[in-house]
Amino acid sequence: MAQDATITEAGDLAVTADGDVPMVEDAQEVAQCARIALNMAKGNWVLDPDEGLDQTVFFRKKMNKQLITTAIQDTLLQDPRITGVTVESLETNSNRQLTVSINIEVNGQYVPLRTNLGDIYA
């Protein structure tokens, strides 16, 4: 499997106090790629406008969990290394921030992923 530099939840390159850049590999690297894909709005990457999460499902008067779940699954299953996606929970807070808990299947191994998808307008 691939190896990549660790990206923080804030989207920054992780650097240790010693100046080293920690690496992620195997299933954790795929999970990091999944988190990045979910935090990229579909249509925002000029090289591939189909890449990213269709965020139009968030802009509704009432939150539609089925539409959001389908959009998440469609986004993550674009990565051929991910063979299954289970959305465990969708949680909103008082600031309309949506946090998702997901299990992704990579080579028969389930990797948990929890990430904040930002503002929703429900």
Short mmCIF file of C-alpha atoms in Angstrom, two decimals:
data_model
loop_
_atom_site.label_atom_id
_atom_site.label_comp_id
_atom_site.label_asym_id
_atom_site.label_seq_id
_atom_site.Cartn_x
_atom_site.Cartn_y
_atom_site.Cartn_z
CA MET A 1 0.00 0.00 0.00
CA ALA A 2 0.90 3.63 -0.28
CA GLN A 3 2.62 5.81 2.26
CA ASP A 4 1.95 9.51 2.70
CA ALA A 5 2.75 12.43 4.99
CA THR A 6 0.35 12.85 7.89
CA ILE A 7 -2.23 15.62 7.50
CA THR A 8 -3.86 17.02 10.64
CA GLU A 9 -7.62 17.37 11.14
CA ALA A 10 -7.17 21.08 10.34
CA GLY A 11 -5.67 20.13 6.96
CA ASP A 12 -2.10 21.08 7.81
CA LEU A 13 1.04 19.02 7.33
CA ALA A 14 1.90 17.35 10.65
CA VAL A 15 5.38 18.15 11.94
CA THR A 16 6.89 16.86 15.19
CA ALA A 17 8.81 19.04 17.66
CA ASP A 18 12.01 17.63 16.11
CA GLY A 19 10.95 18.84 12.67
CA ASP A 20 10.14 15.36 11.36
CA VAL A 21 7.09 14.70 9.22
CA PRO A 22 5.28 11.57 10.45
CA MET A 23 4.00 9.19 7.80
CA VAL A 24 0.78 7.18 7.50
CA GLU A 25 0.52 3.97 5.54
CA ASP A 26 -1.74 1.07 4.67
CA ALA A 27 -5.37 1.41 5.81
CA GLN A 28 -4.68 4.61 7.76
CA GLU A 29 -3.37 6.26 4.59
CA VAL A 30 -6.60 5.31 2.79
CA ALA A 31 -8.61 6.75 5.70
CA GLN A 32 -6.65 9.99 5.44
CA CYS A 33 -7.40 10.14 1.70
CA ALA A 34 -11.08 9.52 2.48
CA ARG A 35 -11.14 12.40 4.97
CA ILE A 36 -9.53 14.70 2.40
CA ALA A 37 -12.07 13.66 -0.27
CA LEU A 38 -14.99 14.32 2.09
CA ASN A 39 -13.69 17.79 2.90
CA MET A 40 -13.33 18.76 -0.76
CA ALA A 41 -16.46 20.14 -2.42
CA LYS A 42 -17.33 18.44 -5.69
CA GLY A 43 -16.44 20.68 -8.61
CA ASN A 44 -13.73 22.64 -6.77
CA TRP A 45 -10.73 20.76 -8.17
CA VAL A 46 -10.04 22.02 -11.68
CA LEU A 47 -8.18 18.84 -12.72
CA ASP A 48 -11.15 16.59 -11.87
CA PRO A 49 -14.49 18.36 -11.28
CA ASP A 50 -16.14 15.03 -10.35
CA GLU A 51 -13.80 14.57 -7.38
CA GLY A 52 -15.09 15.46 -3.91
CA LEU A 53 -18.32 15.47 -1.94
CA ASP A 54 -21.56 16.75 -3.49
CA GLN A 55 -22.37 19.34 -0.85
CA THR A 56 -25.67 20.39 -2.42
CA VAL A 57 -27.34 17.71 -0.27
CA PHE A 58 -26.59 19.89 2.78
CA PHE A 59 -28.44 22.94 1.51
CA ARG A 60 -32.01 21.93 2.33
CA LYS A 61 -34.61 23.14 4.78
CA LYS A 62 -34.60 19.78 6.54
CA MET A 63 -31.56 17.51 6.84
CA ASN A 64 -32.04 14.43 4.66
CA LYS A 65 -29.85 11.73 6.18
CA GLN A 66 -30.37 9.34 3.28
CA LEU A 67 -29.17 11.86 0.69
CA ILE A 68 -26.15 12.76 2.82
CA THR A 69 -25.31 9.08 3.41
CA THR A 70 -25.53 8.34 -0.32
CA ALA A 71 -23.34 11.35 -1.18
CA ILE A 72 -20.71 10.19 1.34
CA GLN A 73 -20.75 6.63 0.02
CA ASP A 74 -20.54 7.81 -3.61
CA THR A 75 -17.56 10.02 -2.78
CA LEU A 76 -15.60 7.37 -0.90
CA LEU A 77 -16.31 4.51 -3.30
CA GLN A 78 -14.56 6.49 -6.06
CA ASP A 79 -11.33 5.28 -4.44
CA PRO A 80 -10.81 1.73 -5.76
CA ARG A 81 -9.03 0.75 -2.52
CA ILE A 82 -12.25 1.28 -0.55
CA THR A 83 -14.57 -1.67 -0.97
CA GLY A 84 -17.27 -0.74 1.51
CA VAL A 85 -18.61 2.28 3.40
CA THR A 86 -20.90 2.24 6.41
CA VAL A 87 -22.11 5.57 7.78
CA GLU A 88 -22.51 4.97 11.52
CA SER A 89 -23.79 8.40 12.56
CA LEU A 90 -24.53 11.92 11.39
CA GLU A 91 -24.45 14.48 14.20
CA THR A 92 -25.14 18.20 14.14
CA ASN A 93 -24.36 20.69 16.87
CA SER A 94 -25.94 24.04 17.72
CA ASN A 95 -23.65 25.78 15.21
CA ARG A 96 -24.98 23.58 12.37
CA GLN A 97 -21.70 21.69 12.08
CA LEU A 98 -22.10 18.17 10.69
CA THR A 99 -19.83 15.44 12.06
CA VAL A 100 -19.91 11.97 10.54
CA SER A 101 -18.68 8.66 11.90
CA ILE A 102 -17.90 6.16 9.16
CA ASN A 103 -16.38 2.72 8.83
CA ILE A 104 -14.54 2.13 5.58
CA GLU A 105 -13.52 -1.29 4.38
CA VAL A 106 -9.99 -1.61 3.02
CA ASN A 107 -8.67 -5.11 2.15
CA GLY A 108 -11.20 -6.75 4.46
CA GLN A 109 -10.21 -4.47 7.35
CA TYR A 110 -12.63 -1.90 8.77
CA VAL A 111 -11.14 1.48 9.56
CA PRO A 112 -13.12 4.00 11.63
CA LEU A 113 -13.19 7.58 10.43
CA ARG A 114 -14.75 10.55 12.21
CA THR A 115 -14.64 13.95 10.57
CA ASN A 116 -16.38 17.30 10.60
CA LEU A 117 -17.91 18.17 7.24
CA GLY A 118 -18.60 21.79 8.13
CA ASP A 119 -21.75 23.87 8.01
CA ILE A 120 -25.10 22.57 6.90
CA TYR A 121 -28.12 24.70 6.26
CA ALA A 122 -30.78 22.44 7.72
#
